[in-house]
Short mmCIF file of C-alpha atoms and ligand atoms in Angstrom, two decimals:
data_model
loop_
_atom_site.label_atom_id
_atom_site.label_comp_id
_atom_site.label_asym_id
_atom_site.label_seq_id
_atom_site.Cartn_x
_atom_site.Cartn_y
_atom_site.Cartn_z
CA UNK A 30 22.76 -3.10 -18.49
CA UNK A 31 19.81 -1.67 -16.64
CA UNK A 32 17.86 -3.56 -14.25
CA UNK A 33 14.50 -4.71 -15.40
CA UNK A 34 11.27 -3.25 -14.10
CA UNK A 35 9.80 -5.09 -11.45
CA UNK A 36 6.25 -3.69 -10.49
CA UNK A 37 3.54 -5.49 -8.03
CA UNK A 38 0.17 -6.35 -6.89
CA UNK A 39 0.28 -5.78 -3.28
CA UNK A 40 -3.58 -6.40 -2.00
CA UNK A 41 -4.90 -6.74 1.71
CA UNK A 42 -7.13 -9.91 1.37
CA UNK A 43 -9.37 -8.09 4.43
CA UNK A 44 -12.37 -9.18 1.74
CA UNK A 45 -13.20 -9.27 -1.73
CA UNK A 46 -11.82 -6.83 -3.81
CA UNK A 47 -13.96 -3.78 -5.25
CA UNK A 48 -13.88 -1.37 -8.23
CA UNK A 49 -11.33 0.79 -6.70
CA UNK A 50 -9.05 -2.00 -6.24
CA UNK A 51 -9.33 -3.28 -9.39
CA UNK A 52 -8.55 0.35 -11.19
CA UNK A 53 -5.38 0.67 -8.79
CA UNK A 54 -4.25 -2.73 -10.22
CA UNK A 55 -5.13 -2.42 -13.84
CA UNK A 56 -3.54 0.76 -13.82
CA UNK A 57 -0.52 -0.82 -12.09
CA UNK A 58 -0.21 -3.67 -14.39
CA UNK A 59 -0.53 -1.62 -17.56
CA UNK A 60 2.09 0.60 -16.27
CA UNK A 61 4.49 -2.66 -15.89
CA UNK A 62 3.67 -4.46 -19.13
CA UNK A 63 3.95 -1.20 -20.83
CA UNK A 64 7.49 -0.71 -19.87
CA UNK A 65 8.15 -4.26 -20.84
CA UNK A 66 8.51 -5.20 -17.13
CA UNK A 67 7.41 -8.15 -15.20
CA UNK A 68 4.72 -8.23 -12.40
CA UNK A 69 4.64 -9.64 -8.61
CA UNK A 70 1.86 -10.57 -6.64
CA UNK A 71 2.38 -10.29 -2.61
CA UNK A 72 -0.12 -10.80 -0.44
CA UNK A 73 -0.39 -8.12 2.38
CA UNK A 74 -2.16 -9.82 5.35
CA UNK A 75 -0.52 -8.87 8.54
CA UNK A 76 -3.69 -7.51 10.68
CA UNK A 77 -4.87 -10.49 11.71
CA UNK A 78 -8.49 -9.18 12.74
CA UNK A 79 -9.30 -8.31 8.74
CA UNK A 80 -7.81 -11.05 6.56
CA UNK A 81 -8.64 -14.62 5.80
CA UNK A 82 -6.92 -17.02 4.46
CA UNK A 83 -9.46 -17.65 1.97
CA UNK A 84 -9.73 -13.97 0.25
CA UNK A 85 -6.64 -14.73 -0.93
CA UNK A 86 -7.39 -17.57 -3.60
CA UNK A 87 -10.41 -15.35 -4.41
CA UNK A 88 -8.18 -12.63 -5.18
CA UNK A 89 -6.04 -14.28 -7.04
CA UNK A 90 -8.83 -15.67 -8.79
CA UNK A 91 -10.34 -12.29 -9.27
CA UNK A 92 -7.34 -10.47 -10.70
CA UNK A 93 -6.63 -13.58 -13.17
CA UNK A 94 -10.78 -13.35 -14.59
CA UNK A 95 -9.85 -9.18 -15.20
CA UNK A 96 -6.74 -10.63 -17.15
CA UNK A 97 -4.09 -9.47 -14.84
CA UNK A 98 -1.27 -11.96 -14.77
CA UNK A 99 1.92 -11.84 -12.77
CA UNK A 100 5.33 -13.50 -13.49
CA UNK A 101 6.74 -14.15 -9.71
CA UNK A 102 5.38 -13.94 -6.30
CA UNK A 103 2.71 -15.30 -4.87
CA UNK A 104 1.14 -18.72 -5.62
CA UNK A 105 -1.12 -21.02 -4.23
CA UNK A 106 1.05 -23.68 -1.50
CA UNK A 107 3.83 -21.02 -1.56
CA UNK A 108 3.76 -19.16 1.32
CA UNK A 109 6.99 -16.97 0.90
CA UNK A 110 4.81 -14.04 -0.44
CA UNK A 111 2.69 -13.99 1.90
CA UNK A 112 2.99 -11.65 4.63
CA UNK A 113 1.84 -13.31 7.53
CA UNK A 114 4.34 -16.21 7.03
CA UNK A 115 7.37 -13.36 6.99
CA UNK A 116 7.27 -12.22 10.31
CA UNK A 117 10.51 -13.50 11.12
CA UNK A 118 11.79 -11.18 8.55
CA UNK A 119 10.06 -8.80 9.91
CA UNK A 120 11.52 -8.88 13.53
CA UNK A 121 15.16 -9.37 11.89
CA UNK A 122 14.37 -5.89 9.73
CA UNK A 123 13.14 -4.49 13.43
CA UNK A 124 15.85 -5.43 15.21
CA UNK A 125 18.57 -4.04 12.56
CA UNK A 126 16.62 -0.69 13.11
CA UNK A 127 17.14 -1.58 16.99
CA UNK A 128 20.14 -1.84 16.84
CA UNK A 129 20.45 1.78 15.89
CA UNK A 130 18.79 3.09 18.49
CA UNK A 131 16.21 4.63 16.13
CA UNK A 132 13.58 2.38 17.88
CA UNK A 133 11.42 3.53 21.32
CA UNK A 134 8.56 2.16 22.85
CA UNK A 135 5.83 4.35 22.74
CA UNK A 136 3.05 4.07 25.33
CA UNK A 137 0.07 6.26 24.57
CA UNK A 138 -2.99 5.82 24.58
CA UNK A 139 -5.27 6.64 22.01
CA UNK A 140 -6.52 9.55 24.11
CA UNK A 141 -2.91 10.67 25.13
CA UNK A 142 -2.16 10.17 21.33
CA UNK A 143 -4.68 13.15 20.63
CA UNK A 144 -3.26 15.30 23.11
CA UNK A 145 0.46 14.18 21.37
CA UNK A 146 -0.47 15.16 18.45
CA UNK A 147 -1.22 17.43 15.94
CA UNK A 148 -3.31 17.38 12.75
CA UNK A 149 -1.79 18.71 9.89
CA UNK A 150 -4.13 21.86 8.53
CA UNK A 151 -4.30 20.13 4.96
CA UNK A 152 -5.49 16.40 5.02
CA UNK A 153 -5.89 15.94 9.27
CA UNK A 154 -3.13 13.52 9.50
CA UNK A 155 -1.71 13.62 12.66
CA UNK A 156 2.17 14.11 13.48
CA UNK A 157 3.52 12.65 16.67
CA UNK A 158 5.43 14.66 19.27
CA UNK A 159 7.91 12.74 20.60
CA UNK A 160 6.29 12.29 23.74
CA UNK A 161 7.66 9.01 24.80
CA UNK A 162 10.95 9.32 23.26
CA UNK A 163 12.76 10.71 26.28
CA UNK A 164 11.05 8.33 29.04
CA UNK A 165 13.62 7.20 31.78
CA UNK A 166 13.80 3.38 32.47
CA UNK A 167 12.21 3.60 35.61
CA UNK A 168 8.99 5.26 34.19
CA UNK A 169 9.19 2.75 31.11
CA UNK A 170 8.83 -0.16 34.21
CA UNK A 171 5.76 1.85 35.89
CA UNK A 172 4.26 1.77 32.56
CA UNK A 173 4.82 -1.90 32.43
CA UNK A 174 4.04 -2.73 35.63
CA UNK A 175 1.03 -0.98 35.65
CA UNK A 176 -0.02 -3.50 32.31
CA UNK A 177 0.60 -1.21 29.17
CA UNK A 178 1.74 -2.56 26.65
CA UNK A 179 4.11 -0.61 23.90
CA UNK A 180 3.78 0.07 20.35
CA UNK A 181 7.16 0.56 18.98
CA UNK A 182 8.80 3.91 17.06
CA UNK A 183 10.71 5.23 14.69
CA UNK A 184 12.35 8.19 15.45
CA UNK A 185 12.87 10.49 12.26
CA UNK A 186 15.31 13.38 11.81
CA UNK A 187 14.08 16.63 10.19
CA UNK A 188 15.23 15.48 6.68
CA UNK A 189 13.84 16.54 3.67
CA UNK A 190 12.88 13.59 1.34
CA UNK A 191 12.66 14.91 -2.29
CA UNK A 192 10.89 12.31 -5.05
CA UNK A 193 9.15 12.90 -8.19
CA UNK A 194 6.12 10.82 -8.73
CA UNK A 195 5.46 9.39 -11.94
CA UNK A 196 1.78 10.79 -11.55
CA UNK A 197 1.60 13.54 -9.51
CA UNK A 198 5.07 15.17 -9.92
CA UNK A 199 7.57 16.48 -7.60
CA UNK A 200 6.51 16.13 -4.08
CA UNK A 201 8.67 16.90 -0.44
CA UNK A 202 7.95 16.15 3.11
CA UNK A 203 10.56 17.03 6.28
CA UNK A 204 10.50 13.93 8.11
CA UNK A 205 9.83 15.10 11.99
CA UNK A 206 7.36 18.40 11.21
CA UNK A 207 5.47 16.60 8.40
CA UNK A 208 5.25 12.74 9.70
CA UNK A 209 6.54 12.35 12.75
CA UNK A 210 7.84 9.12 14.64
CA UNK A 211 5.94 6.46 13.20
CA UNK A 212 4.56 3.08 14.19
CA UNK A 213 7.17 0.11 13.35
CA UNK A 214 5.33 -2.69 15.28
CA UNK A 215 1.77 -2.31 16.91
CA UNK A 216 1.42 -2.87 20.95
CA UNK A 217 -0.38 -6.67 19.94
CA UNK A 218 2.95 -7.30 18.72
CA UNK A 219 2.06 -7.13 14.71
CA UNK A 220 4.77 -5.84 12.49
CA UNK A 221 3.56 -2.32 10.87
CA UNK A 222 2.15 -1.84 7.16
CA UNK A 223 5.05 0.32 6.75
CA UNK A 224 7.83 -1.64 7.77
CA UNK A 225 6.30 -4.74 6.11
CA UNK A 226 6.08 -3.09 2.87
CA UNK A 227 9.64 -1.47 2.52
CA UNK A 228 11.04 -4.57 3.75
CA UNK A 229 9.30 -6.57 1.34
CA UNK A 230 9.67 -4.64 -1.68
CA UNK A 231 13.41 -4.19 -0.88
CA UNK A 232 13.85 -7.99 -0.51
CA UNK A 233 12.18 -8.75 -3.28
CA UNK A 234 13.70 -6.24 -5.72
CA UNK A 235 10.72 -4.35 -6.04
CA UNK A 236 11.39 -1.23 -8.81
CA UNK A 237 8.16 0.66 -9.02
CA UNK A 238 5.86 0.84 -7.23
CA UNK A 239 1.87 1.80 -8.37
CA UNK A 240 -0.80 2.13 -5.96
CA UNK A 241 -3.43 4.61 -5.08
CA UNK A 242 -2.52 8.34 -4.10
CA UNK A 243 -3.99 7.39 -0.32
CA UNK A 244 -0.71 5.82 -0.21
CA UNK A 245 1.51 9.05 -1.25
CA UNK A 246 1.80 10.60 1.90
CA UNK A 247 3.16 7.37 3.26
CA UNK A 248 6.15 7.38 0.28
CA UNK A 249 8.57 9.96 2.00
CA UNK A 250 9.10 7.57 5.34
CA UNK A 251 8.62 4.71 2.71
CA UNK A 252 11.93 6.07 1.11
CA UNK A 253 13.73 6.96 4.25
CA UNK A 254 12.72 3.27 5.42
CA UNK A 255 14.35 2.23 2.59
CA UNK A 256 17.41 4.04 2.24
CA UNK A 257 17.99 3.34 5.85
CA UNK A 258 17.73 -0.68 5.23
CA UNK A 259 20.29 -0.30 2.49
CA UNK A 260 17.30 -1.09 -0.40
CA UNK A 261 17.41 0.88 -4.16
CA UNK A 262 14.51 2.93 -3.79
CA UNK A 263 11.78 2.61 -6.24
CA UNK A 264 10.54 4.71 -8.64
CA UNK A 265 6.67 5.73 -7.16
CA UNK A 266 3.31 6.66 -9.67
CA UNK A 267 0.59 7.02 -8.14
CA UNK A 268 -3.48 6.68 -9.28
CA UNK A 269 -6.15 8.80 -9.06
CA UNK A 270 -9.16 6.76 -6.80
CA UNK A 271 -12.20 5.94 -8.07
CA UNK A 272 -15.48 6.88 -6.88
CA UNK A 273 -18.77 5.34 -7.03
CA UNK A 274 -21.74 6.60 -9.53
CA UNK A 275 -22.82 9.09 -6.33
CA UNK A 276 -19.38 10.75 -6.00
CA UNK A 277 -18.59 8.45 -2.80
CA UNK A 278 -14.83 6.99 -2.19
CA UNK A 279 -15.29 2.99 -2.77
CA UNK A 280 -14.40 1.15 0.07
CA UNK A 281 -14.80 -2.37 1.19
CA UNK A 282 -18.03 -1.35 2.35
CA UNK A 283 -19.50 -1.07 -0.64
CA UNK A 284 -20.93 -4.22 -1.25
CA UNK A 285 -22.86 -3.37 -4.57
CA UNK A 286 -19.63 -2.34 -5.93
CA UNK A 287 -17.69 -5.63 -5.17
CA UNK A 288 -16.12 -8.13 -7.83
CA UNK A 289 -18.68 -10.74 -6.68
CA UNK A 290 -21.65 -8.72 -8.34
CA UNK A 291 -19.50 -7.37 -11.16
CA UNK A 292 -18.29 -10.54 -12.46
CA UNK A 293 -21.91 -11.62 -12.64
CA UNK A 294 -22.95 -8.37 -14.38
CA UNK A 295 -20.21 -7.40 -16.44
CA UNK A 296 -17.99 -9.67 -18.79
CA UNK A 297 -14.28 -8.91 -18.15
CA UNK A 298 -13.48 -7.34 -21.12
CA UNK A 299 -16.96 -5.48 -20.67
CA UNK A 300 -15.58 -4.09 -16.83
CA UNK A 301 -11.99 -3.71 -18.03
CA UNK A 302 -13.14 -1.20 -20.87
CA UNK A 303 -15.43 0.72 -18.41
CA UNK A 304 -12.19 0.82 -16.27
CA UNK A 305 -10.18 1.59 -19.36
CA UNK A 306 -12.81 4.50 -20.02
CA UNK A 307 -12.24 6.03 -16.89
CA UNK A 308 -9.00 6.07 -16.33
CA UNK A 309 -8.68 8.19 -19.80
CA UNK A 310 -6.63 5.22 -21.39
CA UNK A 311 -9.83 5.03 -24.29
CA UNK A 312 -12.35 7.37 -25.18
CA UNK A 313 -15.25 4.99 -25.30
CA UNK A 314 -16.39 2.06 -22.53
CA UNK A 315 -16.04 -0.34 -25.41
CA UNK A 316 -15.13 -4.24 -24.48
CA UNK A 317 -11.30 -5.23 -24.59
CA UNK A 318 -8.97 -7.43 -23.35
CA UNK A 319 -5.90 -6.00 -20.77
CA UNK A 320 -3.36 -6.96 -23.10
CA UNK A 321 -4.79 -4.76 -25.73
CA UNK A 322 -5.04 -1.75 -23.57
CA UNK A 323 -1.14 -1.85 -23.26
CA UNK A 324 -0.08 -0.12 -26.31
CA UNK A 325 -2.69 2.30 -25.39
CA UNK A 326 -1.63 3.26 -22.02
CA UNK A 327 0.26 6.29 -20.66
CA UNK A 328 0.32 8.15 -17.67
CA UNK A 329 -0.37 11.27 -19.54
CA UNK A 330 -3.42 9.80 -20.56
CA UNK A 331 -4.13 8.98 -17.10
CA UNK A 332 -3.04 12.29 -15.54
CA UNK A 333 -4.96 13.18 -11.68
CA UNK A 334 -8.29 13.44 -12.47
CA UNK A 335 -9.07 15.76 -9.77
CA UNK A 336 -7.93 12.95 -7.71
CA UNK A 337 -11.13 11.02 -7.91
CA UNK A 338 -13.22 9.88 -11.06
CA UNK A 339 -15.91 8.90 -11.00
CA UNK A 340 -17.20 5.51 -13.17
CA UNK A 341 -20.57 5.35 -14.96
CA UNK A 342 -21.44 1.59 -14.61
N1 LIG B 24 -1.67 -3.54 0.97
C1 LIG B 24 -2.01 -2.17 0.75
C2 LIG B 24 -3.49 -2.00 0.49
O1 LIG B 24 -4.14 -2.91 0.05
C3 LIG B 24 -1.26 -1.54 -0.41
C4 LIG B 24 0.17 -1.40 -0.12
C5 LIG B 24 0.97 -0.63 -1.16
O2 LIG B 24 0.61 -0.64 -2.35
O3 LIG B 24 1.98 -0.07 -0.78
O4 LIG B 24 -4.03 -0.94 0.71
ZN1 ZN B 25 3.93 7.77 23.18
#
């Protein structure tokens, strides 16, 4: 028998959730309910400087008024999917890595980071050098003694990680020219997005994964991560983002744009059909319901977009 789909909602609660969030997780539940799969809601809200503890009831909240519904994971006094109550998951997934001897302290600064560094001619991304890989133990105590204070790495080998994405199609990075040692655990001791979220979606039995094509770069040391920690690897889709009316990337910036003001403008079935519209899933921004959109949806329909649509509110 095959293994049931198991998609998510993985959301930072850093604030209220806008437009662009909300496309990235209608898309992501239609994709799950459409394969007859079943939905879990994880709360990603390690940086401790951008989330509060009470965006996450509003999000909740806010993806139950669109009609998104989940069958596991998070729930309110049930802190197991909640990421700030895993780190001592977290530290047990570091020090397996550790143990290894894939893991280095790394510590530049941000300026030495520049010099360390080089962008990547097609999206500015910047790929590590190595630089701190080789330091001897006596000039890892100078460091120290002189007050830095490490973030932790990764080293990578020059593998080639092959996937195709449900969305975007084939895609291929080699590890150490295209990404470079990455950032396990930050110098103020907080466990990196990208450990976090392979960790967590391999514990949790995570299957596919839908998210926003910001995040496909990340996927090729998301699957390494993974295949490393012994995990299935998921199957990876990912959405076009949506811009504002003026062509702009949303962010949490945009204030107009946020749920707040929508769900006092805009029924949900009203904002879930303007979604709908966009995304290609239905040729006019008529009202409906989520659950009717289902039979409707298809990545086809969906396709890239040019990457970034833009919705007529
Ligand atoms: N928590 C991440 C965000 O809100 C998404 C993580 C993911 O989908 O892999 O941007
Ligand atoms: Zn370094």
């Amino acid at each position: 028998m095959t293994k049931p789909i198991r998609g998510r909602f993985a959301p930072s609660p850093s604030g209220r959730m806008h437009l662009g969030n909300l496309f990235a997780a209608l898309l992501a539940w239609l994709d799950v309910r459409s394969l007859g799969g079943e939905m879990l809601l994880r709360m990603e809200d390690l940086d401790p400087d951008r989330c509060k503890p009470e965006y996450t009831l509003q999000l909740a909240d806010d993806l139950r008024w669109l009609g998104l519904d989940w069958d596991l994971g998070w729930q309110e006094g049930l802190d197991q999917y909640t990421q700030s109550h895993r780190t001592e998951f977290y530290a047990e997934t570091f020090r397996k890595l550790e143990a290894e001897g894939l893991v280095y302290p790394c510590y530049c600064s941000r300026k030495e980071l520049l010099a360390a560094s080089a962008p990547h001619a097609s999206d500015g991304f910047r790929v590590y050098s190595g630089r701190c890989r080789t330091l001897t133990t006596a000039e890892k105590n100078a460091l120290e003694q002189g007050g830095r204070r490490p973030a932790w790495r990764i080293a990578v080998p020059g593998e080639k990680i092959e996937f195709v994405d449900g969305n975007f199609g084939p895609q291929s990075e080699i590890l150490d020219r295209d990404c470079g040692d990455f950032i396990l655990r930050r110098s103020d001791g907080v466990y990196a997005y990208q450990l976090a979220v392979t960790a967590d979606d391999g514990a949790m039995g995570v299957n596919r994964v839908v998210r926003g094509w910001d995040l496909l770069s990340s996927t090729p040391r998301q699957i390494w991560l993974m295949e490393k920690m012994g995990y299935e690897v998921p199957t990876y889709c990912h959405t076009p983002l949506l811009c504002s009316p003026d062509g702009r990337r949303l962010s949490k910036r945009d204030r107009d744009l946020d749920i707040g003001v929508l769900r006092q403008r805009y029924t949900p079935e009203e904002l879930t059909g303007l979604l709908a519209c966009t995304a290609g899933i239905i040729d006019r921004p008529e009202p409906v319901k989520a659950y009717d959109l289902v039979k409707e949806f298809s990545w086809a329909k969906v396709g890239t977009q040019d990457r970034e649509p833009i919705i007529q509110l």
